[in-house]
PDB file of N, CA and C in Angstrom:
ATOM      1  N   UNK W   1     -43.977 -21.089-109.166  1.00  0.00           N
ATOM      2  CA  UNK W   1     -44.035 -20.025-108.171  1.00  0.00           C
ATOM      3  C   UNK W   1     -44.226 -18.702-108.915  1.00  0.00           C
ATOM      4  N   UNK W   2     -45.132 -17.899-108.458  1.00  0.00           N
ATOM      5  CA  UNK W   2     -45.400 -16.632-109.111  1.00  0.00           C
ATOM      6  C   UNK W   2     -44.403 -15.589-108.643  1.00  0.00           C
ATOM      7  N   UNK W   3     -44.434 -14.478-109.302  1.00  0.00           N
ATOM      8  CA  UNK W   3     -43.524 -13.384-108.962  1.00  0.00           C
ATOM      9  C   UNK W   3     -43.806 -12.857-107.567  1.00  0.00           C
ATOM     10  N   UNK W   4     -45.064 -12.790-107.201  1.00  0.00           N
ATOM     11  CA  UNK W   4     -45.415 -12.309-105.863  1.00  0.00           C
ATOM     12  C   UNK W   4     -44.868 -13.235-104.783  1.00  0.00           C
ATOM     13  N   UNK W   5     -44.971 -14.534-104.996  1.00  0.00           N
ATOM     14  CA  UNK W   5     -44.445 -15.488-104.027  1.00  0.00           C
ATOM     15  C   UNK W   5     -42.929 -15.383-103.927  1.00  0.00           C
ATOM     16  N   UNK W   6     -42.284 -15.184-105.065  1.00  0.00           N
ATOM     17  CA  UNK W   6     -40.831 -15.061-105.079  1.00  0.00           C
ATOM     18  C   UNK W   6     -40.386 -13.808-104.329  1.00  0.00           C
ATOM     19  N   UNK W   7     -41.053 -12.686-104.562  1.00  0.00           N
ATOM     20  CA  UNK W   7     -40.729 -11.435-103.861  1.00  0.00           C
ATOM     21  C   UNK W   7     -40.997 -11.590-102.370  1.00  0.00           C
ATOM     22  N   UNK W   8     -42.104 -12.211-102.017  1.00  0.00           N
ATOM     23  CA  UNK W   8     -42.437 -12.434-100.611  1.00  0.00           C
ATOM     24  C   UNK W   8     -41.403 -13.338 -99.938  1.00  0.00           C
ATOM     25  N   UNK W   9     -40.955 -14.365-100.613  1.00  0.00           N
ATOM     26  CA  UNK W   9     -39.947 -15.272-100.055  1.00  0.00           C
ATOM     27  C   UNK W   9     -38.621 -14.539 -99.859  1.00  0.00           C
ATOM     28  N   UNK W  10     -38.224 -13.723-100.821  1.00  0.00           N
ATOM     29  CA  UNK W  10     -36.971 -12.970-100.704  1.00  0.00           C
ATOM     30  C   UNK W  10     -37.034 -11.963 -99.567  1.00  0.00           C
ATOM     31  N   UNK W  11     -38.152 -11.242 -99.464  1.00  0.00           N
ATOM     32  CA  UNK W  11     -38.284 -10.248 -98.402  1.00  0.00           C
ATOM     33  C   UNK W  11     -38.326 -10.900 -97.027  1.00  0.00           C
ATOM     34  N   UNK W  12     -39.056 -11.998 -96.908  1.00  0.00           N
ATOM     35  CA  UNK W  12     -39.149 -12.644 -95.599  1.00  0.00           C
ATOM     36  C   UNK W  12     -37.812 -13.254 -95.201  1.00  0.00           C
ATOM     37  N   UNK W  13     -37.068 -13.800 -96.142  1.00  0.00           N
ATOM     38  CA  UNK W  13     -35.769 -14.374 -95.798  1.00  0.00           C
ATOM     39  C   UNK W  13     -34.779 -13.276 -95.421  1.00  0.00           C
ATOM     40  N   UNK W  14     -34.855 -12.130 -96.069  1.00  0.00           N
ATOM     41  CA  UNK W  14     -33.945 -11.037 -95.714  1.00  0.00           C
ATOM     42  C   UNK W  14     -34.321 -10.432 -94.365  1.00  0.00           C
ATOM     43  N   UNK W  15     -35.616 -10.363 -94.062  1.00  0.00           N
ATOM     44  CA  UNK W  15     -36.051  -9.846 -92.765  1.00  0.00           C
ATOM     45  C   UNK W  15     -35.627 -10.802 -91.654  1.00  0.00           C
ATOM     46  N   UNK W  16     -35.821 -12.091 -91.866  1.00  0.00           N
ATOM     47  CA  UNK W  16     -35.420 -13.080 -90.863  1.00  0.00           C
ATOM     48  C   UNK W  16     -33.903 -13.071 -90.700  1.00  0.00           C
ATOM     49  N   UNK W  17     -33.187 -12.998 -91.807  1.00  0.00           N
ATOM     50  CA  UNK W  17     -31.724 -12.931 -91.739  1.00  0.00           C
ATOM     51  C   UNK W  17     -31.250 -11.686 -91.019  1.00  0.00           C
ATOM     52  N   UNK W  18     -31.906 -10.565 -91.279  1.00  0.00           N
ATOM     53  CA  UNK W  18     -31.555  -9.322 -90.583  1.00  0.00           C
ATOM     54  C   UNK W  18     -31.836  -9.403 -89.097  1.00  0.00           C
ATOM     55  N   UNK W  19     -32.966 -10.022 -88.748  1.00  0.00           N
ATOM     56  CA  UNK W  19     -33.308 -10.163 -87.326  1.00  0.00           C
ATOM     57  C   UNK W  19     -32.312 -11.075 -86.619  1.00  0.00           C
ATOM     58  N   UNK W  20     -31.935 -12.164 -87.258  1.00  0.00           N
ATOM     59  CA  UNK W  20     -30.953 -13.071 -86.659  1.00  0.00           C
ATOM     60  C   UNK W  20     -29.605 -12.372 -86.523  1.00  0.00           C
ATOM     61  N   UNK W  21     -29.205 -11.644 -87.551  1.00  0.00           N
ATOM     62  CA  UNK W  21     -27.944 -10.899 -87.486  1.00  0.00           C
ATOM     63  C   UNK W  21     -27.955  -9.846 -86.396  1.00  0.00           C
ATOM     64  N   UNK W  22     -29.072  -9.146 -86.252  1.00  0.00           N
ATOM     65  CA  UNK W  22     -29.179  -8.131 -85.198  1.00  0.00           C
ATOM     66  C   UNK W  22     -29.140  -8.772 -83.818  1.00  0.00           C
ATOM     67  N   UNK W  23     -29.780  -9.925 -83.670  1.00  0.00           N
ATOM     68  CA  UNK W  23     -29.764 -10.630 -82.386  1.00  0.00           C
ATOM     69  C   UNK W  23     -28.347 -11.070 -82.021  1.00  0.00           C
ATOM     70  N   UNK W  24     -27.635 -11.640 -82.980  1.00  0.00           N
ATOM     71  CA  UNK W  24     -26.260 -12.089 -82.723  1.00  0.00           C
ATOM     72  C   UNK W  24     -25.369 -10.902 -82.385  1.00  0.00           C
ATOM     73  N   UNK W  25     -25.503  -9.820 -83.125  1.00  0.00           N
ATOM     74  CA  UNK W  25     -24.704  -8.626 -82.855  1.00  0.00           C
ATOM     75  C   UNK W  25     -25.032  -8.044 -81.485  1.00  0.00           C
ATOM     76  N   UNK W  26     -26.307  -8.006 -81.140  1.00  0.00           N
ATOM     77  CA  UNK W  26     -26.711  -7.493 -79.829  1.00  0.00           C
ATOM     78  C   UNK W  26     -26.152  -8.324 -78.694  1.00  0.00           C
ATOM     79  N   UNK W  27     -26.211  -9.647 -78.813  1.00  0.00           N
ATOM     80  CA  UNK W  27     -25.650 -10.529 -77.775  1.00  0.00           C
ATOM     81  C   UNK W  27     -24.148 -10.316 -77.644  1.00  0.00           C
ATOM     82  N   UNK W  28     -23.467 -10.197 -78.777  1.00  0.00           N
ATOM     83  CA  UNK W  28     -22.022  -9.976 -78.752  1.00  0.00           C
ATOM     84  C   UNK W  28     -21.691  -8.657 -78.065  1.00  0.00           C
ATOM     85  N   UNK W  29     -22.439  -7.609 -78.380  1.00  0.00           N
ATOM     86  CA  UNK W  29     -22.195  -6.301 -77.758  1.00  0.00           C
ATOM     87  C   UNK W  29     -22.474  -6.329 -76.258  1.00  0.00           C
ATOM     88  N   UNK W  30     -23.539  -7.004 -75.846  1.00  0.00           N
ATOM     89  CA  UNK W  30     -23.839  -7.112 -74.415  1.00  0.00           C
ATOM     90  C   UNK W  30     -22.746  -7.866 -73.673  1.00  0.00           C
ATOM     91  N   UNK W  31     -22.277  -8.946 -74.241  1.00  0.00           N
ATOM     92  CA  UNK W  31     -21.213  -9.723 -73.607  1.00  0.00           C
ATOM     93  C   UNK W  31     -19.930  -8.896 -73.521  1.00  0.00           C
ATOM     94  N   UNK W  32     -19.631  -8.143 -74.565  1.00  0.00           N
ATOM     95  CA  UNK W  32     -18.436  -7.298 -74.556  1.00  0.00           C
ATOM     96  C   UNK W  32     -18.546  -6.220 -73.486  1.00  0.00           C
ATOM     97  N   UNK W  33     -19.699  -5.594 -73.363  1.00  0.00           N
ATOM     98  CA  UNK W  33     -19.893  -4.557 -72.341  1.00  0.00           C
ATOM     99  C   UNK W  33     -19.794  -5.139 -70.935  1.00  0.00           C
ATOM    100  N   UNK W  34     -20.342  -6.342 -70.736  1.00  0.00           N
ATOM    101  CA  UNK W  34     -20.235  -6.989 -69.424  1.00  0.00           C
ATOM    102  C   UNK W  34     -18.780  -7.245 -69.059  1.00  0.00           C
ATOM    103  N   UNK W  35     -18.011  -7.720 -70.007  1.00  0.00           N
ATOM    104  CA  UNK W  35     -16.591  -7.983 -69.740  1.00  0.00           C
ATOM    105  C   UNK W  35     -15.833  -6.691 -69.485  1.00  0.00           C
ATOM    106  N   UNK W  36     -16.158  -5.630 -70.218  1.00  0.00           N
ATOM    107  CA  UNK W  36     -15.509  -4.336 -69.971  1.00  0.00           C
ATOM    108  C   UNK W  36     -15.840  -3.839 -68.563  1.00  0.00           C
ATOM    109  N   UNK W  37     -17.093  -3.997 -68.147  1.00  0.00           N
ATOM    110  CA  UNK W  37     -17.501  -3.583 -66.802  1.00  0.00           C
ATOM    111  C   UNK W  37     -16.737  -4.373 -65.747  1.00  0.00           C
ATOM    112  N   UNK W  38     -16.630  -5.689 -65.937  1.00  0.00           N
ATOM    113  CA  UNK W  38     -15.888  -6.519 -64.985  1.00  0.00           C
ATOM    114  C   UNK W  38     -14.428  -6.096 -64.918  1.00  0.00           C
ATOM    115  N   UNK W  39     -13.822  -5.825 -66.068  1.00  0.00           N
ATOM    116  CA  UNK W  39     -12.420  -5.406 -66.083  1.00  0.00           C
ATOM    117  C   UNK W  39     -12.230  -4.075 -65.361  1.00  0.00           C
ATOM    118  N   UNK W  40     -13.115  -3.117 -65.597  1.00  0.00           N
ATOM    119  CA  UNK W  40     -13.005  -1.823 -64.920  1.00  0.00           C
ATOM    120  C   UNK W  40     -13.216  -1.978 -63.413  1.00  0.00           C
ATOM    121  N   UNK W  41     -14.148  -2.842 -63.029  1.00  0.00           N
ATOM    122  CA  UNK W  41     -14.409  -3.082 -61.610  1.00  0.00           C
ATOM    123  C   UNK W  41     -13.175  -3.675 -60.940  1.00  0.00           C
ATOM    124  N   UNK W  42     -12.570  -4.670 -61.568  1.00  0.00           N
ATOM    125  CA  UNK W  42     -11.393  -5.296 -60.978  1.00  0.00           C
ATOM    126  C   UNK W  42     -10.199  -4.351 -60.967  1.00  0.00           C
ATOM    127  N   UNK W  43     -10.104  -3.449 -61.954  1.00  0.00           N
ATOM    128  CA  UNK W  43      -9.045  -2.432 -61.927  1.00  0.00           C
ATOM    129  C   UNK W  43      -9.223  -1.516 -60.718  1.00  0.00           C
ATOM    130  N   UNK W  44     -10.466  -1.135 -60.440  1.00  0.00           N
ATOM    131  CA  UNK W  44     -10.751  -0.278 -59.292  1.00  0.00           C
ATOM    132  C   UNK W  44     -10.416  -0.990 -57.984  1.00  0.00           C
ATOM    133  N   UNK W  45     -10.820  -2.244 -57.864  1.00  0.00           N
ATOM    134  CA  UNK W  45     -10.518  -3.027 -56.663  1.00  0.00           C
ATOM    135  C   UNK W  45      -9.015  -3.175 -56.495  1.00  0.00           C
ATOM    136  N   UNK W  46      -8.306  -3.448 -57.580  1.00  0.00           N
ATOM    137  CA  UNK W  46      -6.855  -3.608 -57.518  1.00  0.00           C
ATOM    138  C   UNK W  46      -6.177  -2.311 -57.101  1.00  0.00           C
ATOM    139  N   UNK W  47      -6.641  -1.176 -57.605  1.00  0.00           N
ATOM    140  CA  UNK W  47      -6.059   0.114 -57.215  1.00  0.00           C
ATOM    141  C   UNK W  47      -6.275   0.376 -55.726  1.00  0.00           C
ATOM    142  N   UNK W  48      -7.464   0.040 -55.212  1.00  0.00           N
ATOM    143  CA  UNK W  48      -7.726   0.224 -53.781  1.00  0.00           C
ATOM    144  C   UNK W  48      -6.852  -0.699 -52.939  1.00  0.00           C
ATOM    145  N   UNK W  49      -6.653  -1.923 -53.394  1.00  0.00           N
ATOM    146  CA  UNK W  49      -5.790  -2.852 -52.656  1.00  0.00           C
ATOM    147  C   UNK W  49      -4.349  -2.361 -52.631  1.00  0.00           C
ATOM    148  N   UNK W  50      -3.876  -1.870 -53.764  1.00  0.00           N
ATOM    149  CA  UNK W  50      -2.503  -1.363 -53.822  1.00  0.00           C
ATOM    150  C   UNK W  50      -2.339  -0.189 -52.871  1.00  0.00           C
ATOM    151  N   UNK W  51      -3.311   0.719 -52.853  1.00  0.00           N
ATOM    152  CA  UNK W  51      -3.240   1.863 -51.934  1.00  0.00           C
ATOM    153  C   UNK W  51      -3.242   1.391 -50.483  1.00  0.00           C
ATOM    154  N   UNK W  52      -4.051   0.385 -50.172  1.00  0.00           N
ATOM    155  CA  UNK W  52      -4.091  -0.138 -48.802  1.00  0.00           C
ATOM    156  C   UNK W  52      -2.760  -0.789 -48.432  1.00  0.00           C
ATOM    157  N   UNK W  53      -2.191  -1.566 -49.346  1.00  0.00           N
ATOM    158  CA  UNK W  53      -0.912  -2.209 -49.066  1.00  0.00           C
ATOM    159  C   UNK W  53       0.207  -1.184 -48.900  1.00  0.00           C
ATOM    160  N   UNK W  54       0.152  -0.102 -49.679  1.00  0.00           N
ATOM    161  CA  UNK W  54       1.169   0.942 -49.535  1.00  0.00           C
ATOM    162  C   UNK W  54       1.057   1.631 -48.181  1.00  0.00           C
ATOM    163  N   UNK W  55      -0.159   1.884 -47.726  1.00  0.00           N
ATOM    164  CA  UNK W  55      -0.312   2.519 -46.413  1.00  0.00           C
ATOM    165  C   UNK W  55       0.119   1.573 -45.294  1.00  0.00           C
ATOM    166  N   UNK W  56      -0.160   0.286 -45.451  1.00  0.00           N
ATOM    167  CA  UNK W  56       0.311  -0.692 -44.458  1.00  0.00           C
ATOM    168  C   UNK W  56       1.830  -0.756 -44.461  1.00  0.00           C
ATOM    169  N   UNK W  57       2.425  -0.695 -45.647  1.00  0.00           N
ATOM    170  CA  UNK W  57       3.882  -0.732 -45.745  1.00  0.00           C
ATOM    171  C   UNK W  57       4.504   0.483 -45.054  1.00  0.00           C
ATOM    172  N   UNK W  58       3.906   1.649 -45.226  1.00  0.00           N
ATOM    173  CA  UNK W  58       4.412   2.847 -44.545  1.00  0.00           C
ATOM    174  C   UNK W  58       4.293   2.696 -43.031  1.00  0.00           C
ATOM    175  N   UNK W  59       3.185   2.149 -42.582  1.00  0.00           N
ATOM    176  CA  UNK W  59       2.976   1.948 -41.150  1.00  0.00           C
ATOM    177  C   UNK W  59       4.011   0.981 -40.583  1.00  0.00           C
ATOM    178  N   UNK W  60       4.222  -0.129 -41.248  1.00  0.00           N
ATOM    179  CA  UNK W  60       5.186  -1.123 -40.773  1.00  0.00           C
ATOM    180  C   UNK W  60       6.600  -0.568 -40.829  1.00  0.00           C
ATOM    181  N   UNK W  61       6.927   0.175 -41.871  1.00  0.00           N
ATOM    182  CA  UNK W  61       8.257   0.779 -41.971  1.00  0.00           C
ATOM    183  C   UNK W  61       8.481   1.753 -40.829  1.00  0.00           C
ATOM    184  N   UNK W  62       7.482   2.536 -40.497  1.00  0.00           N
ATOM    185  CA  UNK W  62       7.598   3.464 -39.372  1.00  0.00           C
ATOM    186  C   UNK W  62       7.778   2.742 -38.055  1.00  0.00           C
ATOM    187  N   UNK W  63       7.128   1.619 -37.913  1.00  0.00           N
ATOM    188  CA  UNK W  63       7.260   0.853 -36.674  1.00  0.00           C
ATOM    189  C   UNK W  63       8.609   0.139 -36.584  1.00  0.00           C
ATOM    190  N   UNK W  64       9.168  -0.237 -37.712  1.00  0.00           N
ATOM    191  CA  UNK W  64      10.413  -0.987 -37.707  1.00  0.00           C
ATOM    192  C   UNK W  64      11.648  -0.096 -37.625  1.00  0.00           C
ATOM    193  N   UNK W  65      11.524   1.188 -37.862  1.00  0.00           N
ATOM    194  CA  UNK W  65      12.676   2.080 -37.858  1.00  0.00           C
ATOM    195  C   UNK W  65      13.140   2.298 -36.426  1.00  0.00           C
ATOM    196  N   UNK W  66      14.372   1.901 -36.148  1.00  0.00           N
ATOM    197  CA  UNK W  66      14.920   2.053 -34.797  1.00  0.00           C
ATOM    198  C   UNK W  66      16.435   2.214 -34.895  1.00  0.00           C
ATOM    199  N   UNK W  67      17.003   2.883 -33.910  1.00  0.00           N
ATOM    200  CA  UNK W  67      18.460   3.022 -33.807  1.00  0.00           C
ATOM    201  C   UNK W  67      18.859   2.648 -32.389  1.00  0.00           C
ATOM    202  N   UNK W  68      20.105   2.286 -32.234  1.00  0.00           N
ATOM    203  CA  UNK W  68      20.606   1.951 -30.903  1.00  0.00           C
ATOM    204  C   UNK W  68      21.244   3.185 -30.279  1.00  0.00           C
ATOM    205  N   UNK W  69      20.915   3.437 -29.030  1.00  0.00           N
ATOM    206  CA  UNK W  69      21.518   4.563 -28.316  1.00  0.00           C
ATOM    207  C   UNK W  69      22.880   4.128 -27.769  1.00  0.00           C
ATOM    208  N   UNK W  70      23.535   5.040 -27.053  1.00  0.00           N
ATOM    209  CA  UNK W  70      24.857   4.736 -26.496  1.00  0.00           C
ATOM    210  C   UNK W  70      24.802   3.589 -25.493  1.00  0.00           C
ATOM    211  N   UNK W  71      23.687   3.446 -24.808  1.00  0.00           N
ATOM    212  CA  UNK W  71      23.579   2.356 -23.832  1.00  0.00           C
ATOM    213  C   UNK W  71      22.941   1.101 -24.444  1.00  0.00           C
ATOM    214  N   UNK W  72      22.966   0.996 -25.773  1.00  0.00           N
ATOM    215  CA  UNK W  72      22.514  -0.173 -26.530  1.00  0.00           C
ATOM    216  C   UNK W  72      21.003  -0.428 -26.425  1.00  0.00           C
ATOM    217  N   UNK W  73      20.230   0.600 -26.157  1.00  0.00           N
ATOM    218  CA  UNK W  73      18.776   0.491 -26.106  1.00  0.00           C
ATOM    219  C   UNK W  73      18.209   0.953 -27.460  1.00  0.00           C
ATOM    220  N   UNK W  74      17.238   0.237 -28.015  1.00  0.00           N
ATOM    221  CA  UNK W  74      16.664   0.677 -29.291  1.00  0.00           C
ATOM    222  C   UNK W  74      15.789   1.916 -29.101  1.00  0.00           C
ATOM    223  N   UNK W  75      15.975   2.870 -29.977  1.00  0.00           N
ATOM    224  CA  UNK W  75      15.151   4.079 -29.992  1.00  0.00           C
ATOM    225  C   UNK W  75      14.334   4.054 -31.281  1.00  0.00           C
ATOM    226  N   UNK W  76      13.032   4.128 -31.136  1.00  0.00           N
ATOM    227  CA  UNK W  76      12.158   4.100 -32.299  1.00  0.00           C
ATOM    228  C   UNK W  76      11.989   5.499 -32.859  1.00  0.00           C
ATOM    229  N   UNK W  77      11.993   5.583 -34.176  1.00  0.00           N
ATOM    230  CA  UNK W  77      11.765   6.861 -34.843  1.00  0.00           C
ATOM    231  C   UNK W  77      10.270   7.171 -34.786  1.00  0.00           C
ATOM    232  N   UNK W  78       9.911   8.449 -34.823  1.00  0.00           N
ATOM    233  CA  UNK W  78       8.474   8.780 -34.823  1.00  0.00           C
ATOM    234  C   UNK W  78       7.811   8.262 -36.099  1.00  0.00           C
ATOM    235  N   UNK W  79       6.564   7.835 -35.956  1.00  0.00           N
ATOM    236  CA  UNK W  79       5.820   7.328 -37.102  1.00  0.00           C
ATOM    237  C   UNK W  79       5.388   8.472 -38.001  1.00  0.00           C
ATOM    238  N   UNK W  80       5.529   8.295 -39.319  1.00  0.00           N
ATOM    239  CA  UNK W  80       5.003   9.322 -40.230  1.00  0.00           C
ATOM    240  C   UNK W  80       3.483   9.292 -40.229  1.00  0.00           C
ATOM    241  N   UNK W  81       2.896  10.440 -40.415  1.00  0.00           N
ATOM    242  CA  UNK W  81       1.432  10.527 -40.406  1.00  0.00           C
ATOM    243  C   UNK W  81       0.911  10.387 -41.809  1.00  0.00           C
TER     244      UNK W  81
END
């Protein structure tokens, strides 16, 4: 093998190795970004659900608040807005 062939083989193997390494790194980064996006999306959905459940809890608490009057009739407290 001549020197030119040896240099060509080394350069082509390093270029191919670099391309394969870049491809693997790119796929890994894309997968990581997709998972980060999914996690942020589910955090947003979870925050909205918690807010909805808290507002439902306030509504139900307002509806359940009652006291008995002197004639034993339940009196409901006004609902908070």
